[in-house]
C-alpha cells in the first residue's frame, strides 16, 4: 500500500486533536473486556508486593483494598458521608475499582479508611506513602490536614506521626481533584470524551498506598550513579538529621557474597569500587545488591537494601561519521514498541504485578530490545522488572496543556510553534518533570529521557532539554519525539532528532543532521487488526491502517521491516513501532487490549527483529 504522507497524517491527527464526530464519543465503559489477571485480583488486598524496590525496609504495611469513597461537589473539603466502597489502587473510572464512574473537573473524589497502628509500630516515626494520585490530593489523618500534593505521576509521602490519635484506630482521608483535559497539568492521553488516540480519564489513587514504620533517625533518599568506565558506584545518601556524627556504610553484594564496602558522611558523596566488575547488558542484566546502614558510632540506627547496575549510555560514531547509540561503548540499534501502559480493566493500573511484568516479558520474547514508555510513568516495580529482564527504556514526560501548532518536516527544521504556557502551567510541568526524574533516576534500564511528544504542550524546548541534560548527564535526551525542531546555533535541542511517520519507515536527513544528532524514527507502523471478541467496543474501532486477517497483517509488517532495515546503513539509529497493545478503540497493537491474542507469530517477529541488530 502507498505510504501516507506526513501532510495526510497531520490532517488525521489534527482531526483527532481538534474535532470528532459523535461516533467517537464514549461514556465510561462499565462492561469492558477483561485481561486474564482480572479474576486473580483480591479486592481486599490487591498489589500486595513491596512497592519501592530501590529502597526496601521490612517494617511496612500495605493499605490497598477496600476504602469508602464519595464523589462530591468541588470545594466541599474532606468527605463525611460516602457513596460506597472502592478498591484501591484502581482509578474510580476503572472496572477493577468496583465503581466505574466519571468524576470530572467540577467534582472531587474522597477516600476514607480506618487503619490500625500499634504502640510498637509508632515507637519511631510513621510515614504514609502514596505511589501516585491523579492529580491534586490532600491527605487528612484523624480529620487534620497533613499536606497537599500536585502531580499525577510521582510518588509522595507524609510523616503522620504527630497526627496519630491515642489508641490503635486511625482514620486516613484523601481528597482528590483532577481536571483531566480541562486543566494545564500533565495528563498523557486522558480526555473527558475519549476518541481515537485519546482515552478514558484516570482520577484518584492509582498506585499503592502504604505505611512505613521507621526509626526516629532514618534514611530518606538514595541516589546511585554508575561509573562504568571506572567500575564504581557513586552514592548520595540523605537522612532526616543534621547530626555530623551520624554516618552511613554501604555494602555491595553479588549473588549473596560481599564484594565491596564504603563509608561516608552526609553532604559528601561516597565512591564504591567494584572489583572485577560485571556490566549490565541486554544479554546479561547483572544487578548488584546494596545494603545501606545508618550509623552513630557503632550503633545501627537504620538499614535499607537497594540495587544497581554498571552500565554506560553514550553516543559513538560509525565508520561514516554518523552518530549512533551505544551501551557500554558498543553500538546498538534501538528497536522497540510504543508502550502506553493501559489496561481494559484497570486503565492506568495493571490488575496484578504478574500482569505488570507480562508486557515486558512478551516484548523481550518478540525480539525487541527497547520500550518507549509513552506519555505515562509506571509504578516503580515496572522499571524493576525491566532492570531484571534487561531491556532499555525511553521514558516520556506525560503531555499536557496542548494547543500549539505542529509542523514536522523530514529534511529540514519544522516551523511549528512553542506553546505559550502560563507561569502556573510552566511551574507545574517543571516541578513534576524533576520529581519524575528524581523518583526513577536509580533504574538502570532507563537510557533516554523524552521531555515532549510531538508538539503536545511543547514549550521552551532548548531550556527544558538543556536542563534535563545537565540534571542527569548519565542519560541521553530526546527533546521532542516527532515534535517541532529549532536550531540553536548549528544544534537541535537534545541529543536526538526524532521524526514520526505512519505507516511506513522514514528517517531525518542524514546529510543535514547525521553527524550532529542521533537520527531516530520515534513512531511508525500503526498497522491494525481488530480481533473479534477482544475489542473495547463491538464496532467502529480504529487504526492508522487496518487489515482483516493475521496473514495480511504479517505480510504488511514484513514490508515495514524490510524498509526499516534498508534505512539503518543510511544512518537510522533507532525506531519505535506503534504499538505494544491495542488501547480502547485504537487497534494497532501487536497484542489485543486484553493481552489474550498476539496478532503475529512470536518466532517470526523475533527473527525479523534480529535482522535489525546485525
Coordinates of C-alpha atoms in Angstrom, one line a residue:
X1 CA 0.0 0.0 0.0
X2 CA 1.2 3.5 -0.8
X3 CA 2.9 5.3 2.1
X4 CA 0.7 8.0 3.7
X5 CA 2.4 11.4 3.5
X6 CA 3.1 13.5 6.6
X7 CA 0.6 16.1 5.5
X8 CA -2.1 13.4 5.4
X9 CA -1.1 12.1 8.8
X10 CA -1.1 15.7 10.2
X11 CA -4.6 16.1 8.8
X12 CA -5.8 12.9 10.5
X13 CA -4.1 13.8 13.8
X14 CA -5.5 17.3 13.8
X15 CA -8.9 15.8 13.3
X16 CA -8.4 13.6 16.3
X17 CA -7.0 16.5 18.3
X18 CA -9.4 19.2 17.4
X19 CA -12.8 17.7 16.5
X20 CA -14.7 14.5 16.5
X21 CA -18.0 13.1 15.4
X22 CA -20.5 11.7 17.9
X23 CA -19.5 8.2 16.9
X24 CA -16.1 8.7 18.5
X25 CA -17.5 9.9 21.8
X26 CA -17.7 7.4 24.6
X27 CA -19.1 7.2 28.1
X28 CA -17.3 5.3 30.8
X29 CA -17.2 1.7 29.7
X30 CA -18.8 -0.3 32.5
X31 CA -18.5 -3.7 30.8
X32 CA -15.1 -3.7 29.2
X33 CA -13.2 -6.8 28.0
X34 CA -11.0 -8.2 30.8
X35 CA -7.4 -9.3 30.9
X36 CA -6.6 -12.8 32.2
X37 CA -5.5 -11.4 35.5
X38 CA -8.7 -9.7 36.4
X39 CA -10.1 -12.7 38.1
X40 CA -7.0 -13.0 40.2
X41 CA -7.4 -9.6 41.8
X42 CA -8.1 -9.8 45.5
X43 CA -10.2 -6.8 46.1
X44 CA -9.3 -6.8 49.8
X45 CA -5.5 -6.9 49.2
X46 CA -4.6 -6.0 45.5
X47 CA -1.0 -5.4 44.6
X48 CA 0.4 -6.7 47.9
X49 CA 4.1 -6.5 46.7
X50 CA 6.6 -4.1 48.3
X51 CA 6.2 -1.0 46.1
X52 CA 9.6 0.6 46.3
X53 CA 12.3 -2.0 45.2
X54 CA 15.1 0.7 45.1
X55 CA 14.8 1.3 48.9
X56 CA 13.4 -1.7 50.8
X57 CA 12.6 -1.9 54.5
X58 CA 10.9 -4.8 56.3
X59 CA 8.6 -2.8 58.6
X60 CA 5.7 -1.7 56.4
X61 CA 2.0 -2.3 55.8
X62 CA 0.1 -2.3 52.6
X63 CA -3.1 -0.2 52.7
X64 CA -4.5 -1.3 49.3
X65 CA -8.0 -2.8 49.3
X66 CA -11.4 -1.6 50.3
X67 CA -11.9 2.1 51.1
X68 CA -15.0 4.2 51.5
X69 CA -15.4 6.7 48.6
X70 CA -17.6 9.7 47.7
X71 CA -18.0 11.9 44.7
X72 CA -18.7 15.4 45.9
X73 CA -19.0 18.9 44.5
X74 CA -15.7 20.7 44.3
X75 CA -14.7 22.7 47.3
X76 CA -16.5 20.7 50.0
X77 CA -13.3 19.6 51.6
X78 CA -12.9 16.2 53.2
X79 CA -16.0 13.9 52.8
X80 CA -18.1 13.0 55.8
X81 CA -20.6 10.7 54.1
X82 CA -19.8 8.1 51.4
X83 CA -21.3 6.5 48.3
X84 CA -19.9 3.0 48.8
X85 CA -16.7 1.0 48.6
X86 CA -13.8 1.4 46.1
X87 CA -10.9 -1.0 45.5
X88 CA -7.6 1.0 45.9
X89 CA -5.3 1.4 43.9
X90 CA -7.6 1.2 40.8
X91 CA -8.8 4.5 39.4
X92 CA -12.5 5.3 40.0
X93 CA -13.4 5.1 36.3
X94 CA -12.0 1.5 36.0
X95 CA -13.8 -1.8 36.2
X96 CA -11.5 -3.1 38.9
X97 CA -12.2 -0.2 41.2
X98 CA -15.7 -1.6 41.7
X99 CA -17.1 1.9 40.9
X100 CA -16.7 2.7 37.2
X101 CA -18.0 6.3 37.4
X102 CA -16.8 9.6 36.0
X103 CA -15.8 12.4 38.2
X104 CA -14.9 15.5 36.1
X105 CA -13.4 18.9 36.9
X106 CA -16.5 20.2 38.7
X107 CA -16.4 17.5 41.3
X108 CA -13.9 15.9 43.8
X109 CA -13.3 12.3 44.8
X110 CA -12.9 11.5 48.5
X111 CA -11.4 8.3 50.1
X112 CA -11.7 7.2 53.7
X113 CA -10.2 4.2 55.6
X114 CA -9.8 3.4 59.3
X115 CA -6.4 1.6 59.9
X116 CA -4.6 0.3 62.9
X117 CA -1.2 1.4 64.2
X118 CA 0.1 -0.4 67.2
X119 CA 2.2 1.1 70.0
X120 CA 5.2 -0.9 68.8
X121 CA 4.8 0.5 65.3
X122 CA 4.7 4.1 66.5
X123 CA 7.9 3.9 68.6
X124 CA 9.8 5.7 65.9
X125 CA 8.1 7.6 63.0
X126 CA 5.2 6.6 60.8
X127 CA 5.3 7.5 57.1
X128 CA 2.3 7.4 54.8
X129 CA 3.3 6.8 51.2
X130 CA 1.2 7.0 48.0
X131 CA 2.7 5.8 44.7
X132 CA 0.6 8.1 42.6
X133 CA -2.6 10.1 42.6
X134 CA -4.1 11.9 39.6
X135 CA -3.9 14.8 40.1
X136 CA -4.3 17.1 43.1
X137 CA -4.6 15.5 46.5
X138 CA -4.9 16.5 50.2
X139 CA -4.3 13.9 52.9
X140 CA -6.0 14.1 56.3
X141 CA -5.3 12.0 59.4
X142 CA -7.9 11.9 62.0
X143 CA -9.6 14.9 60.4
X144 CA -6.5 17.1 60.3
X145 CA -4.8 18.1 57.1
X146 CA -1.3 16.6 56.8
X147 CA -0.4 18.1 53.4
X148 CA -1.2 18.6 49.8
X149 CA 0.4 17.2 46.6
X150 CA 0.1 18.1 42.9
X151 CA 1.3 15.7 40.3
X152 CA -0.3 12.6 38.8
X153 CA 2.9 10.5 38.2
X154 CA 5.3 10.9 41.1
X155 CA 5.3 9.2 44.5
X156 CA 5.0 11.2 47.6
X157 CA 4.8 10.7 51.4
X158 CA 4.0 12.5 54.7
X159 CA 5.3 12.0 58.2
X160 CA 2.0 11.4 60.0
X161 CA 3.5 10.6 63.4
X162 CA 2.2 13.7 65.2
X163 CA -1.3 13.3 63.7
X164 CA -1.9 9.9 65.2
X165 CA -4.6 9.7 67.9
X166 CA -4.4 7.7 71.1
X167 CA -5.3 4.1 70.7
X168 CA -4.9 1.8 67.7
X169 CA -7.5 3.1 65.3
X170 CA -6.5 5.9 62.9
X171 CA -8.6 7.4 60.1
X172 CA -6.9 8.2 56.8
X173 CA -8.8 10.5 54.4
X174 CA -7.7 11.6 50.9
X175 CA -9.4 14.3 48.8
X176 CA -8.6 14.4 45.1
X177 CA -9.4 16.8 42.3
X178 CA -8.5 16.1 38.6
X179 CA -9.5 18.5 35.8
X180 CA -8.3 16.0 33.1
X181 CA -8.1 17.9 29.8
X182 CA -9.7 20.9 31.2
X183 CA -6.5 21.8 33.1
X184 CA -2.9 22.5 32.1
X185 CA -1.4 19.7 34.1
X186 CA 0.5 16.7 32.6
X187 CA -2.2 14.1 31.8
X188 CA -0.9 12.0 28.9
X189 CA -3.7 10.7 26.8
X190 CA -6.6 11.2 29.1
X191 CA -9.6 13.2 27.9
X192 CA -13.1 13.7 29.1
X193 CA -14.6 12.5 25.9
X194 CA -12.4 9.6 24.7
X195 CA -12.0 9.1 20.9
X196 CA -9.3 7.8 18.5
X197 CA -5.9 8.0 20.2
X198 CA -7.4 9.7 23.4
X199 CA -8.6 7.6 26.3
X200 CA -10.7 7.4 29.4
X201 CA -9.8 9.8 32.2
X202 CA -8.0 8.4 35.3
X203 CA -9.0 10.1 38.5
X204 CA -7.7 9.4 42.0
X205 CA -5.3 6.9 43.6
X206 CA -3.8 4.6 41.0
X207 CA -0.7 3.2 42.7
X208 CA -0.1 1.5 46.1
X209 CA -0.9 3.2 49.4
X210 CA 1.3 2.1 52.3
X211 CA 2.6 2.8 55.7
X212 CA 6.3 2.6 56.7
X213 CA 7.5 2.3 60.2
X214 CA 10.9 3.9 60.5
X215 CA 13.3 4.8 63.4
X216 CA 13.4 8.3 64.7
X217 CA 16.5 8.9 62.6
X218 CA 16.2 7.3 59.2
X219 CA 17.5 7.1 55.7
X220 CA 15.2 9.3 53.5
X221 CA 16.7 9.1 50.0
X222 CA 19.3 7.2 48.0
X223 CA 20.9 8.4 44.7
X224 CA 23.0 5.8 42.9
X225 CA 25.1 6.8 39.9
X226 CA 27.1 4.1 38.0
X227 CA 30.5 4.9 36.5
X228 CA 31.0 2.1 34.1
X229 CA 34.4 3.3 32.8
X230 CA 35.9 3.1 36.3
X231 CA 33.9 0.2 37.7
X232 CA 32.4 2.3 40.5
X233 CA 29.1 3.5 42.0
X234 CA 28.7 7.0 43.3
X235 CA 26.3 7.3 46.2
X236 CA 24.5 10.2 47.7
X237 CA 22.6 9.3 50.9
X238 CA 20.1 11.6 52.7
X239 CA 18.6 11.2 56.2
X240 CA 16.4 13.3 58.4
X241 CA 19.2 14.5 60.6
X242 CA 21.8 17.2 60.7
X243 CA 23.9 15.4 63.3
X244 CA 27.5 15.4 62.0
X245 CA 28.3 12.3 64.0
X246 CA 25.8 10.2 62.0
X247 CA 27.4 8.4 59.1
X248 CA 26.5 5.6 56.7
X249 CA 28.0 2.4 55.4
X250 CA 27.3 0.8 52.0
X251 CA 27.9 -2.9 51.3
X252 CA 27.8 -4.2 47.8
X253 CA 26.7 -7.9 47.4
X254 CA 26.9 -10.1 44.3
X255 CA 24.7 -13.1 44.5
X256 CA 24.8 -13.0 48.3
X257 CA 28.6 -12.5 48.6
X258 CA 30.1 -9.2 49.8
X259 CA 32.3 -7.7 47.1
X260 CA 32.9 -4.1 48.3
X261 CA 32.2 -1.7 51.1
X262 CA 32.4 2.1 51.6
X263 CA 31.6 4.6 54.3
X264 CA 30.6 8.3 54.1
X265 CA 29.1 11.2 55.8
X266 CA 26.1 13.3 54.8
X267 CA 26.7 16.1 52.4
X268 CA 29.5 14.2 50.8
X269 CA 29.2 11.6 48.1
X270 CA 30.7 8.1 48.5
X271 CA 32.5 6.1 45.9
X272 CA 32.2 2.3 45.9
X273 CA 34.8 0.4 43.8
X274 CA 33.6 -2.9 42.4
X275 CA 36.4 -5.5 41.9
X276 CA 36.2 -7.4 38.6
X277 CA 33.0 -5.5 37.6
X278 CA 30.3 -7.2 35.6
X279 CA 28.3 -5.0 33.2
X280 CA 24.5 -4.8 32.9
X281 CA 23.7 -5.7 29.3
X282 CA 20.7 -6.8 27.3
X283 CA 22.0 -10.3 27.3
X284 CA 23.1 -10.3 30.9
X285 CA 21.3 -7.8 33.0
X286 CA 23.6 -8.1 36.0
X287 CA 22.5 -6.4 39.2
X288 CA 24.5 -5.7 42.4
X289 CA 22.6 -5.6 45.7
X290 CA 23.3 -2.9 48.2
X291 CA 22.9 -2.7 52.0
X292 CA 22.9 0.8 53.4
X293 CA 23.3 1.3 57.2
X294 CA 22.8 4.5 59.1
X295 CA 25.3 4.6 62.0
X296 CA 26.0 6.6 65.1
X297 CA 29.3 5.3 66.2
X298 CA 28.8 1.5 66.1
X299 CA 25.1 1.7 66.7
X300 CA 22.9 0.9 63.6
X301 CA 20.1 3.5 63.5
X302 CA 18.5 2.4 60.3
X303 CA 19.1 -0.1 57.4
X304 CA 17.7 -0.4 53.9
X305 CA 18.5 -2.5 50.9
X306 CA 18.8 -1.4 47.3
X307 CA 20.4 -2.5 44.0
X308 CA 22.2 -1.0 41.0
X309 CA 23.9 -1.9 37.8
X310 CA 27.1 -0.9 36.0
X311 CA 26.2 0.3 32.5
X312 CA 27.1 3.3 30.3
X313 CA 24.8 5.2 27.9
X314 CA 26.6 7.2 25.3
X315 CA 27.0 8.3 21.7
X316 CA 29.5 6.7 19.3
X317 CA 30.3 7.4 15.6
X318 CA 30.1 4.7 12.9
X319 CA 32.6 4.4 10.0
X320 CA 30.7 7.1 8.1
X321 CA 30.8 9.6 11.0
X322 CA 27.2 9.1 11.8
X323 CA 26.0 9.3 15.4
X324 CA 24.8 6.0 17.0
X325 CA 23.5 4.8 20.4
X326 CA 26.0 2.9 22.5
X327 CA 25.5 0.7 25.5
X328 CA 28.8 0.1 27.4
X329 CA 30.7 1.6 24.4
X330 CA 29.1 -0.9 22.0
X331 CA 27.0 0.4 19.2
X332 CA 23.4 -0.9 19.4
X333 CA 20.4 -0.2 17.2
X334 CA 17.4 0.5 19.4
X335 CA 14.1 -1.1 18.3
X336 CA 11.0 -1.3 20.5
X337 CA 7.3 -0.7 20.8
X338 CA 5.4 2.4 21.8
X339 CA 4.1 1.1 25.2
X340 CA 1.2 3.1 26.6
X341 CA 0.7 1.0 29.7
X342 CA -3.2 1.0 29.6
X343 CA -5.4 -1.9 30.7
X344 CA -9.0 -2.6 29.8
X345 CA -9.9 -3.4 33.4
X346 CA -7.6 -1.2 35.4
X347 CA -6.9 1.7 33.0
X348 CA -3.6 3.1 34.3
X349 CA -3.3 0.3 36.9
X350 CA -2.3 -3.2 35.9
X351 CA -4.5 -5.9 37.6
X352 CA -1.6 -7.6 39.3
X353 CA 2.2 -7.5 39.4
X354 CA 2.3 -10.5 37.2
X355 CA 0.3 -8.6 34.6
X356 CA 2.6 -5.6 35.0
X357 CA 5.6 -7.7 34.1
X358 CA 3.7 -9.6 31.2
X359 CA 4.1 -6.8 28.6
X360 CA 7.8 -6.6 29.3
X361 CA 8.3 -10.4 29.1
X362 CA 6.4 -10.5 25.7
X363 CA 8.3 -7.5 24.4
X364 CA 11.6 -9.4 25.1
X365 CA 10.2 -12.6 23.6
X366 CA 9.3 -10.8 20.4
X367 CA 12.9 -9.7 19.9
X368 CA 12.5 -6.0 20.8
X369 CA 15.4 -4.6 22.9
X370 CA 13.8 -1.3 23.9
X371 CA 10.5 0.1 25.2
X372 CA 9.3 3.7 24.7
X373 CA 7.1 4.3 27.7
X374 CA 4.6 6.7 26.1
X375 CA 3.4 9.9 27.9
X376 CA 2.9 7.8 31.1
X377 CA 5.1 6.9 34.1
X378 CA 4.8 3.4 35.6
X379 CA 4.9 2.2 39.2
X380 CA 8.5 1.6 40.4
X381 CA 8.0 -2.2 40.1
X382 CA 7.6 -1.9 36.3
X383 CA 11.1 -0.4 36.0
X384 CA 12.4 -3.1 38.4
X385 CA 11.1 -5.8 36.0
X386 CA 12.9 -4.0 33.1
X387 CA 16.1 -3.9 35.1
X388 CA 15.9 -7.6 35.9
X389 CA 15.0 -8.7 32.4
X390 CA 17.4 -6.5 30.5
X391 CA 15.5 -4.1 28.3
X392 CA 16.2 -0.4 27.6
X393 CA 13.6 2.2 28.3
X394 CA 12.9 5.6 26.8
X395 CA 10.8 7.5 29.4
X396 CA 8.4 10.1 28.1
X397 CA 7.1 13.0 30.2
X398 CA 3.3 12.9 30.2
X399 CA 1.9 15.6 28.0
X400 CA -0.4 18.4 29.0
X401 CA -1.5 22.0 28.1
X402 CA -1.7 21.2 24.4
X403 CA -2.7 23.5 21.6
X404 CA 0.4 24.9 19.8
X405 CA 1.0 24.4 16.1
X406 CA 2.8 21.3 14.9
X407 CA 4.8 21.1 11.7
X408 CA 7.2 18.3 11.2
X409 CA 9.5 18.0 8.1
X410 CA 11.9 15.2 7.4
X411 CA 14.8 17.0 5.8
X412 CA 14.6 20.5 7.3
X413 CA 13.5 22.1 10.5
X414 CA 9.8 22.2 11.4
X415 CA 8.3 25.7 11.6
X416 CA 5.8 24.9 14.3
X417 CA 5.4 26.9 17.4
X418 CA 6.4 26.5 21.1
X419 CA 3.4 26.6 23.4
X420 CA 2.8 29.9 25.2
X421 CA 2.2 28.5 28.7
X422 CA 1.2 30.5 31.7
X423 CA 3.6 30.8 34.6
X424 CA 1.5 28.3 36.6
X425 CA 1.5 25.8 33.7
X426 CA 5.2 26.0 33.3
X427 CA 5.8 25.6 37.0
X428 CA 3.6 22.6 37.2
X429 CA 5.4 20.9 34.3
X430 CA 8.9 21.7 35.6
X431 CA 8.1 20.6 39.2
X432 CA 6.6 17.2 38.0
X433 CA 9.3 16.5 35.4
X434 CA 12.0 17.0 38.1
X435 CA 10.0 14.8 40.5
X436 CA 9.7 12.0 37.9
X437 CA 13.4 12.1 37.2
X438 CA 14.3 12.0 40.9
X439 CA 11.9 9.1 41.5
X440 CA 13.3 7.0 38.7
X441 CA 16.9 8.1 38.5
X442 CA 18.3 4.8 40.0
X443 CA 16.7 2.4 37.5
X444 CA 19.5 1.4 35.1
X445 CA 17.0 0.3 32.3
X446 CA 16.1 4.0 31.6
X447 CA 18.5 5.2 29.0
X448 CA 16.7 8.2 27.4
X449 CA 14.5 11.0 28.8
X450 CA 11.8 12.4 26.4
X451 CA 10.5 15.8 27.7
X452 CA 8.0 16.3 24.9
X453 CA 6.0 14.2 22.5
X454 CA 5.4 15.8 19.1
X455 CA 4.3 19.4 19.8
X456 CA 1.9 18.4 22.6
X457 CA 2.4 21.3 25.0
X458 CA 6.0 21.8 23.8
X459 CA 7.5 24.9 25.3
X460 CA 10.9 26.4 25.9
X461 CA 12.4 23.4 24.2
X462 CA 16.0 24.3 24.5
X463 CA 15.7 25.4 28.1
X464 CA 13.9 22.2 29.1
X465 CA 16.2 19.9 27.1
X466 CA 19.4 21.6 28.4
X467 CA 18.1 21.4 32.0
X468 CA 17.3 17.7 31.6
X469 CA 20.7 17.0 30.2
X470 CA 22.5 19.0 33.0
X471 CA 20.4 17.5 35.7
X472 CA 21.1 13.9 34.5
X473 CA 24.2 13.8 32.3
X474 CA 24.2 10.0 32.5
X475 CA 21.4 9.6 30.0
X476 CA 20.6 10.9 26.5
X477 CA 17.8 13.4 25.9
X478 CA 15.2 13.2 23.1
X479 CA 14.0 16.8 23.3
X480 CA 10.7 16.3 21.3
X481 CA 9.9 12.9 19.8
X482 CA 8.4 13.8 16.5
X483 CA 8.0 17.4 17.6
X484 CA 9.0 20.9 16.4
X485 CA 12.7 21.3 16.0
X486 CA 14.6 24.5 16.3
X487 CA 18.2 25.2 15.7
X488 CA 20.4 26.8 18.4
X489 CA 23.5 27.7 16.5
X490 CA 24.1 24.5 14.5
X491 CA 22.5 22.2 17.0
X492 CA 19.0 21.0 17.7
X493 CA 18.0 20.7 21.3
X494 CA 19.0 17.5 23.0
X495 CA 20.9 14.5 21.6
X496 CA 18.4 13.1 19.2
X497 CA 16.5 14.2 16.0
X498 CA 13.3 12.2 16.0
X499 CA 10.5 12.1 13.4
X500 CA 7.1 10.3 13.3
X501 CA 5.5 8.8 10.2
X502 CA 2.6 6.4 9.6
X503 CA 2.7 3.7 8.4
X504 CA 6.0 3.5 6.5
X505 CA 9.5 4.0 7.9
X506 CA 11.3 7.2 7.0
X507 CA 14.3 9.0 8.6
X508 CA 15.6 12.5 9.1
X509 CA 18.1 13.9 6.6
X510 CA 21.4 12.1 7.2
X511 CA 23.2 14.6 5.1
X512 CA 22.0 17.6 7.2
X513 CA 21.9 16.1 10.6
X514 CA 23.5 12.7 10.8
X515 CA 26.8 13.9 12.2
X516 CA 25.3 16.2 14.8
X517 CA 22.3 14.3 16.1
X518 CA 21.3 10.7 16.6
X519 CA 18.7 10.0 13.9
X520 CA 15.5 8.3 15.1
X521 CA 12.1 7.2 13.8
X522 CA 10.2 7.8 17.0
X523 CA 6.9 6.4 15.8
X524 CA 5.8 4.4 12.7
X525 CA 3.6 1.4 11.8
X526 CA 0.3 1.6 13.5
X527 CA -1.0 -1.2 11.3
X528 CA -4.1 -2.6 12.9
X529 CA -6.2 -5.7 13.2
X530 CA -9.4 -5.7 15.3
X531 CA -9.8 -9.2 16.7
X532 CA -13.4 -10.2 17.2
X533 CA -14.2 -10.7 20.9
X534 CA -11.1 -8.8 22.0
X535 CA -12.0 -5.2 21.2
X536 CA -13.0 -2.3 23.5
X537 CA -16.3 -2.0 21.6
X538 CA -18.0 -4.2 19.0
X539 CA -17.7 -1.8 16.0
X540 CA -16.1 1.5 15.0
X541 CA -12.6 0.5 16.2
X542 CA -9.8 2.4 14.6
X543 CA -6.2 2.1 13.4
X544 CA -3.8 4.1 11.2
X545 CA -4.1 1.3 8.7
X546 CA -6.3 -1.8 9.3
X547 CA -6.4 -5.3 7.9
X548 CA -8.9 -8.1 8.0
X549 CA -6.6 -11.1 8.8
X550 CA -3.4 -12.1 10.6
X551 CA -1.9 -13.1 7.3
X552 CA -2.5 -9.7 5.7
X553 CA -1.1 -8.0 8.9
X554 CA 2.1 -10.1 8.9
X555 CA 2.7 -9.5 5.2
X556 CA 2.4 -5.8 5.7
X557 CA 4.7 -5.9 8.8
X558 CA 7.4 -7.8 6.8
X559 CA 7.4 -5.0 4.3
X560 CA 7.8 -2.5 7.1
X561 CA 10.8 -4.4 8.5
X562 CA 12.5 -4.7 5.1
X563 CA 12.1 -0.9 4.5
X564 CA 13.3 -0.2 8.0
X565 CA 16.3 -2.4 7.6
X566 CA 17.3 -0.5 4.5
X567 CA 17.4 2.8 6.4
X568 CA 19.9 1.6 9.1
X569 CA 23.1 1.7 7.0
X570 CA 22.0 5.2 5.9
X571 CA 22.2 6.5 9.4
X572 CA 19.0 5.5 11.2
X573 CA 19.9 4.6 14.8
X574 CA 16.5 3.7 16.4
X575 CA 12.9 3.0 15.6
X576 CA 9.7 2.8 17.7
X577 CA 6.8 0.7 16.4
X578 CA 3.2 1.6 17.3
X579 CA 2.4 -0.3 19.5
X580 CA 2.6 -2.9 22.2
X581 CA -1.2 -3.5 22.7
X582 CA -4.5 -2.2 21.4
X583 CA -5.8 0.7 23.6
X584 CA -9.5 1.3 23.8
X585 CA -10.8 1.8 20.2
X586 CA -7.2 2.0 18.8
X587 CA -6.5 -1.5 17.4
X588 CA -2.9 -1.2 16.1
X589 CA -1.3 -3.3 18.9
X590 CA 0.9 -6.3 18.4
X591 CA -1.4 -7.7 21.2
X592 CA -5.1 -7.2 21.8
X593 CA -6.0 -4.9 24.6
X594 CA -6.9 -7.8 26.9
X595 CA -3.5 -9.4 26.1
X596 CA -5.2 -12.7 25.1
X597 CA -4.1 -12.6 21.5
X598 CA -0.7 -11.9 19.9
X599 CA -1.6 -11.0 16.4
X600 CA 1.6 -12.2 14.7
X601 CA 3.8 -15.3 15.3
X602 CA 6.3 -14.7 18.1
X603 CA 9.1 -16.7 16.4
X604 CA 8.6 -14.9 13.1
X605 CA 8.8 -11.4 14.7
X606 CA 11.8 -12.3 16.7
X607 CA 13.7 -13.4 13.6
X608 CA 12.6 -10.3 11.7
X609 CA 13.8 -8.1 14.5
X610 CA 17.1 -9.9 14.9
X611 CA 18.0 -8.8 11.4
X612 CA 17.9 -5.2 12.5
X613 CA 20.7 -5.6 15.0
X614 CA 23.2 -7.3 12.7

